[in-house]
Amino acid sequence: DAKTTQPTSMDCAEGRAANLPCNHSTISGNEYVYWYRQIHSQGPQYIIHGLKNNETNEMASLIITEDRKSSTLILPHATLRDTAVYYCIVSPLRNQAGTALIFGKGTTLSVSS
Amino acid sequence: GAVVSQHPSRVICKSGTSVKIECRSLDFQATTMFWYRQFPKQSLMLMATSNEGSKATYEQGVEKDKFLINHASLTLSTLTVTSAHPEDSSFYICSASPAGGPFTDTQYFGPGTRLTVL
């Protein structure tokens, strides 16, 4: 079973920041927080992952609380092409455990003009 | 980044026939690949873990004799849906993690294969 809780859906205006929350209160010390998104009828796309420090890349920023029980994915300037289902997943680093990613229901983000 | 391809992207077959889906890692080697299935308006469900050179590990409820998995090389895993029935119609997605290099700590997904069984 997925170990994360996310809102079912969120709306965002184009050009504004989209902040997607995720609760993972039972996260273990060796588990990372991963974010993927799935645009309709495509395979999931990797966005970002982190352990305890905040992370930023060209797609997004990941803010993880100090107790690691929740995190927020931030898309700084949402565009219409960011409309997708966003999945927050906790998992050990793959190359350490060789485990699959288990997907929950995710958050459907709708970006409108 | 790492690229995973799937072939075919879409297939329609008659009930009772078998369908093979290929998953390839294009620019990296993968000792482990994963197969998922996704029904409309649902999330991805893990079907099996495919290990190069050994038998696949199936999730509970997934029939290993119906969904044959072969991982014959470090860049190719195949999923064969045998004696397909309409209830097997779904979106099949594979993923892989690089065995070495700078991207070993995450999985990369293929674009998916839409299977429709008539």
CSV table of C-alpha atoms in Angstrom, one decimal:
chain,number,residue,atom,x,y,z
A,1,ASP,CA,0.0,0.0,0.0
A,2,ALA,CA,1.1,3.6,-0.7
A,3,LYS,CA,2.5,5.3,2.4
A,4,THR,CA,1.6,8.8,1.3
A,5,THR,CA,-1.5,11.0,1.4
A,6,GLN,CA,-2.2,13.6,-1.2
A,7,PRO,CA,-5.2,15.8,-2.0
A,8,THR,CA,-7.3,14.4,-4.8
A,9,SER,CA,-7.2,17.5,-6.9
A,10,MET,CA,-5.9,21.0,-7.1
A,11,ASP,CA,-6.3,24.0,-9.4
A,12,CYS,CA,-3.7,26.5,-10.4
A,13,ALA,CA,-3.7,29.6,-12.6
A,14,GLU,CA,-1.2,29.7,-15.4
A,15,GLY,CA,1.9,31.5,-14.4
A,16,ARG,CA,1.3,31.1,-10.7
A,17,ALA,CA,3.2,28.8,-8.4
A,18,ALA,CA,1.7,25.4,-7.8
A,19,ASN,CA,2.3,23.9,-4.3
A,20,LEU,CA,1.4,20.3,-4.0
A,21,PRO,CA,1.4,18.8,-0.5
A,22,CYS,CA,2.1,15.3,0.6
A,23,ASN,CA,1.9,13.6,3.9
A,24,HIS,CA,4.2,10.7,4.7
A,25,SER,CA,4.1,10.4,8.5
A,26,THR,CA,5.4,6.8,8.6
A,27,ILE,CA,8.4,7.4,6.5
A,28,SER,CA,11.5,5.4,7.5
A,29,GLY,CA,15.0,6.8,8.0
A,30,ASN,CA,16.3,5.1,4.8
A,31,GLU,CA,13.4,6.2,2.6
A,32,TYR,CA,13.5,9.0,0.1
A,33,VAL,CA,10.6,11.2,-1.1
A,34,TYR,CA,10.1,10.9,-4.9
A,35,TRP,CA,7.8,12.9,-7.1
A,36,TYR,CA,6.6,11.8,-10.5
A,37,ARG,CA,3.9,13.1,-12.8
A,38,GLN,CA,1.8,11.4,-15.4
A,39,ILE,CA,0.3,13.3,-18.3
A,40,HIS,CA,-2.7,11.7,-19.8
A,41,SER,CA,-2.0,8.4,-21.6
A,42,GLN,CA,1.8,8.7,-21.1
A,43,GLY,CA,4.3,7.0,-18.8
A,44,PRO,CA,5.2,8.6,-15.5
A,45,GLN,CA,7.9,11.3,-15.7
A,46,TYR,CA,10.5,11.7,-12.9
A,47,ILE,CA,10.5,15.2,-11.3
A,48,ILE,CA,12.6,15.2,-8.2
A,49,HIS,CA,13.6,13.3,-5.1
A,50,GLY,CA,15.1,14.1,-1.7
A,51,LEU,CA,16.0,12.7,1.7
A,52,LYS,CA,15.8,15.6,4.2
A,53,ASN,CA,17.3,18.7,2.6
A,54,ASN,CA,15.4,20.8,0.2
A,55,GLU,CA,16.1,20.1,-3.4
A,56,THR,CA,15.7,22.1,-6.6
A,57,ASN,CA,16.2,21.3,-10.3
A,58,GLU,CA,15.0,22.7,-13.6
A,59,MET,CA,11.5,21.4,-13.1
A,60,ALA,CA,10.6,22.0,-9.5
A,61,SER,CA,11.6,22.5,-5.9
A,62,LEU,CA,11.0,20.0,-3.1
A,63,ILE,CA,10.6,21.2,0.4
A,64,ILE,CA,10.7,18.5,3.1
A,65,THR,CA,9.8,19.3,6.7
A,66,GLU,CA,12.4,18.9,9.4
A,67,ASP,CA,10.6,15.9,10.9
A,68,ARG,CA,10.3,14.5,7.3
A,69,LYS,CA,6.6,13.7,7.8
A,70,SER,CA,5.5,15.8,5.0
A,71,SER,CA,6.7,17.6,1.9
A,72,THR,CA,5.7,20.1,-0.8
A,73,LEU,CA,6.4,20.0,-4.5
A,74,ILE,CA,6.6,23.5,-5.9
A,75,LEU,CA,6.2,24.3,-9.6
A,76,PRO,CA,7.3,27.9,-9.6
A,77,HIS,CA,5.5,29.1,-12.7
A,78,ALA,CA,2.8,26.6,-13.8
A,79,THR,CA,2.0,26.3,-17.4
A,80,LEU,CA,-0.9,24.5,-19.2
A,81,ARG,CA,1.5,21.6,-20.0
A,82,ASP,CA,1.9,21.0,-16.2
A,83,THR,CA,-1.6,19.7,-16.1
A,84,ALA,CA,-1.1,16.1,-14.9
A,85,VAL,CA,-1.5,13.6,-12.0
A,86,TYR,CA,1.3,14.2,-9.5
A,87,TYR,CA,2.5,11.2,-7.4
A,88,CYS,CA,4.4,11.5,-4.2
A,89,ILE,CA,6.2,8.2,-3.3
A,90,VAL,CA,8.4,7.2,-0.5
A,91,SER,CA,11.0,4.5,-1.2
A,92,PRO,CA,14.5,3.4,-0.4
A,93,LEU,CA,17.1,4.4,-3.0
A,94,ARG,CA,16.5,1.9,-5.7
A,95,ASN,CA,20.1,0.8,-6.0
A,96,GLN,CA,20.2,0.0,-2.4
A,97,ALA,CA,17.0,-2.0,-2.1
A,98,GLY,CA,16.0,-2.8,-5.7
A,99,THR,CA,12.4,-2.2,-4.8
A,100,ALA,CA,9.7,-1.0,-7.1
A,101,LEU,CA,7.9,2.3,-6.7
A,102,ILE,CA,4.4,1.9,-5.3
A,103,PHE,CA,2.0,4.5,-6.6
A,104,GLY,CA,-0.9,5.9,-4.7
A,105,LYS,CA,-3.8,7.9,-6.2
A,106,GLY,CA,-1.8,11.1,-6.6
A,107,THR,CA,-3.1,14.7,-7.0
A,108,THR,CA,-4.7,15.8,-10.3
A,109,LEU,CA,-3.3,19.3,-11.0
A,110,SER,CA,-5.4,21.3,-13.4
A,111,VAL,CA,-3.7,24.5,-14.7
A,112,SER,CA,-5.9,27.0,-16.4
A,113,SER,CA,-5.4,30.2,-18.3
B,1,GLY,CA,18.5,11.6,-18.6
B,2,ALA,CA,17.8,7.9,-19.1
B,3,VAL,CA,15.4,6.8,-21.8
B,4,VAL,CA,13.1,3.8,-21.8
B,5,SER,CA,11.1,2.8,-24.9
B,6,GLN,CA,8.2,0.4,-25.4
B,7,HIS,CA,6.9,-1.3,-28.4
B,8,PRO,CA,4.2,-1.3,-29.6
B,9,SER,CA,2.6,1.8,-28.3
B,10,ARG,CA,-0.8,0.5,-29.1
B,11,VAL,CA,-2.1,-2.9,-30.0
B,12,ILE,CA,-5.6,-4.4,-30.7
B,13,CYS,CA,-6.0,-8.1,-30.7
B,14,LYS,CA,-8.7,-10.8,-30.7
B,15,SER,CA,-9.7,-12.7,-27.6
B,16,GLY,CA,-7.6,-15.8,-27.2
B,17,THR,CA,-4.5,-14.5,-28.9
B,18,SER,CA,-1.2,-13.7,-27.3
B,19,VAL,CA,0.5,-10.3,-27.4
B,20,LYS,CA,4.2,-9.4,-26.7
B,21,ILE,CA,5.2,-6.0,-25.4
B,22,GLU,CA,8.9,-5.0,-25.5
B,23,CYS,CA,10.6,-2.7,-23.0
B,24,ARG,CA,14.0,-1.4,-23.8
B,25,SER,CA,16.5,0.8,-22.0
B,26,LEU,CA,18.0,2.9,-24.7
B,27,ASP,CA,21.1,4.5,-23.2
B,28,PHE,CA,21.7,2.4,-20.1
B,29,GLN,CA,21.8,-1.1,-18.8
B,30,ALA,CA,19.2,-2.3,-16.3
B,31,THR,CA,19.5,-5.4,-14.2
B,32,THR,CA,16.0,-4.9,-12.9
B,33,MET,CA,12.9,-3.8,-14.8
B,34,PHE,CA,9.4,-3.4,-13.5
B,35,TRP,CA,6.0,-4.0,-15.2
B,36,TYR,CA,2.9,-2.0,-14.2
B,37,ARG,CA,-0.7,-2.1,-15.4
B,38,GLN,CA,-3.1,0.9,-15.3
B,39,PHE,CA,-6.8,0.7,-15.8
B,40,PRO,CA,-8.8,3.9,-16.7
B,41,LYS,CA,-9.0,6.5,-14.0
B,42,GLN,CA,-6.8,4.4,-11.7
B,43,SER,CA,-3.2,4.5,-10.5
B,44,LEU,CA,-0.4,2.3,-11.7
B,45,MET,CA,-0.4,-1.2,-10.2
B,46,LEU,CA,2.8,-3.2,-10.0
B,47,MET,CA,2.6,-6.5,-11.7
B,48,ALA,CA,6.0,-8.0,-11.5
B,49,THR,CA,9.7,-7.4,-11.1
B,50,SER,CA,11.9,-8.6,-14.0
B,51,ASN,CA,15.5,-9.6,-13.2
B,52,GLU,CA,18.0,-10.1,-15.9
B,53,GLY,CA,18.9,-13.8,-16.2
B,54,SER,CA,16.5,-15.0,-13.7
B,55,LYS,CA,12.8,-15.6,-13.1
B,56,ALA,CA,10.5,-12.7,-12.6
B,57,THR,CA,8.8,-12.0,-9.3
B,58,TYR,CA,5.1,-11.5,-9.5
B,59,GLU,CA,2.9,-9.5,-7.2
B,60,GLN,CA,0.0,-11.3,-5.4
B,61,GLY,CA,-2.9,-11.9,-7.7
B,62,VAL,CA,-0.9,-11.7,-11.0
B,63,GLU,CA,-0.9,-14.9,-12.9
B,64,LYS,CA,2.6,-15.8,-13.9
B,65,ASP,CA,1.4,-18.3,-16.6
B,66,LYS,CA,-0.7,-15.6,-18.2
B,67,PHE,CA,1.8,-12.8,-18.0
B,68,LEU,CA,5.1,-14.2,-19.2
B,69,ILE,CA,8.1,-12.0,-18.5
B,70,ASN,CA,11.5,-12.6,-20.1
B,71,HIS,CA,14.5,-10.4,-19.3
B,72,ALA,CA,17.1,-11.9,-21.6
B,73,SER,CA,19.5,-9.0,-21.7
B,74,LEU,CA,20.5,-5.9,-19.7
B,75,THR,CA,18.5,-3.7,-22.1
B,76,LEU,CA,15.4,-5.7,-22.9
B,77,SER,CA,12.5,-7.1,-21.0
B,78,THR,CA,9.4,-8.5,-22.7
B,79,LEU,CA,5.9,-9.1,-21.3
B,80,THR,CA,3.7,-11.6,-23.1
B,81,VAL,CA,0.0,-11.6,-22.4
B,82,THR,CA,-1.1,-15.1,-23.3
B,83,SER,CA,-4.7,-16.0,-24.3
B,84,ALA,CA,-5.7,-12.4,-23.9
B,85,HIS,CA,-9.3,-11.6,-22.9
B,86,PRO,CA,-11.2,-8.3,-22.8
B,87,GLU,CA,-10.5,-7.9,-19.1
B,88,ASP,CA,-6.8,-7.8,-19.9
B,89,SER,CA,-7.4,-4.5,-21.9
B,90,SER,CA,-5.3,-2.0,-20.1
B,91,PHE,CA,-2.3,0.4,-20.3
B,92,TYR,CA,0.9,-1.5,-19.6
B,93,ILE,CA,4.0,0.5,-18.5
B,94,CYS,CA,7.5,-0.7,-17.8
B,95,SER,CA,10.2,1.0,-15.8
B,96,ALA,CA,13.9,0.5,-15.3
B,97,SER,CA,16.8,1.8,-13.2
B,98,PRO,CA,20.3,2.2,-14.5
B,99,ALA,CA,22.8,-0.4,-13.2
B,100,GLY,CA,25.5,2.2,-13.1
B,101,GLY,CA,26.3,5.8,-14.0
B,102,PRO,CA,24.8,9.0,-12.6
B,103,PHE,CA,21.1,8.0,-12.6
B,104,THR,CA,21.1,4.9,-10.5
B,105,ASP,CA,18.9,6.3,-7.7
B,106,THR,CA,15.6,6.5,-9.6
B,107,GLN,CA,13.4,4.7,-12.1
B,108,TYR,CA,12.6,5.8,-15.6
B,109,PHE,CA,9.4,4.8,-17.2
B,110,GLY,CA,8.5,3.9,-20.7
B,111,PRO,CA,5.7,5.6,-22.6
B,112,GLY,CA,3.3,2.7,-22.1
B,113,THR,CA,1.4,0.3,-24.4
B,114,ARG,CA,-2.3,0.5,-24.8
B,115,LEU,CA,-3.7,-3.1,-25.2
B,116,THR,CA,-7.3,-3.5,-26.4
B,117,VAL,CA,-8.6,-7.1,-26.6
B,118,LEU,CA,-11.8,-7.5,-28.6
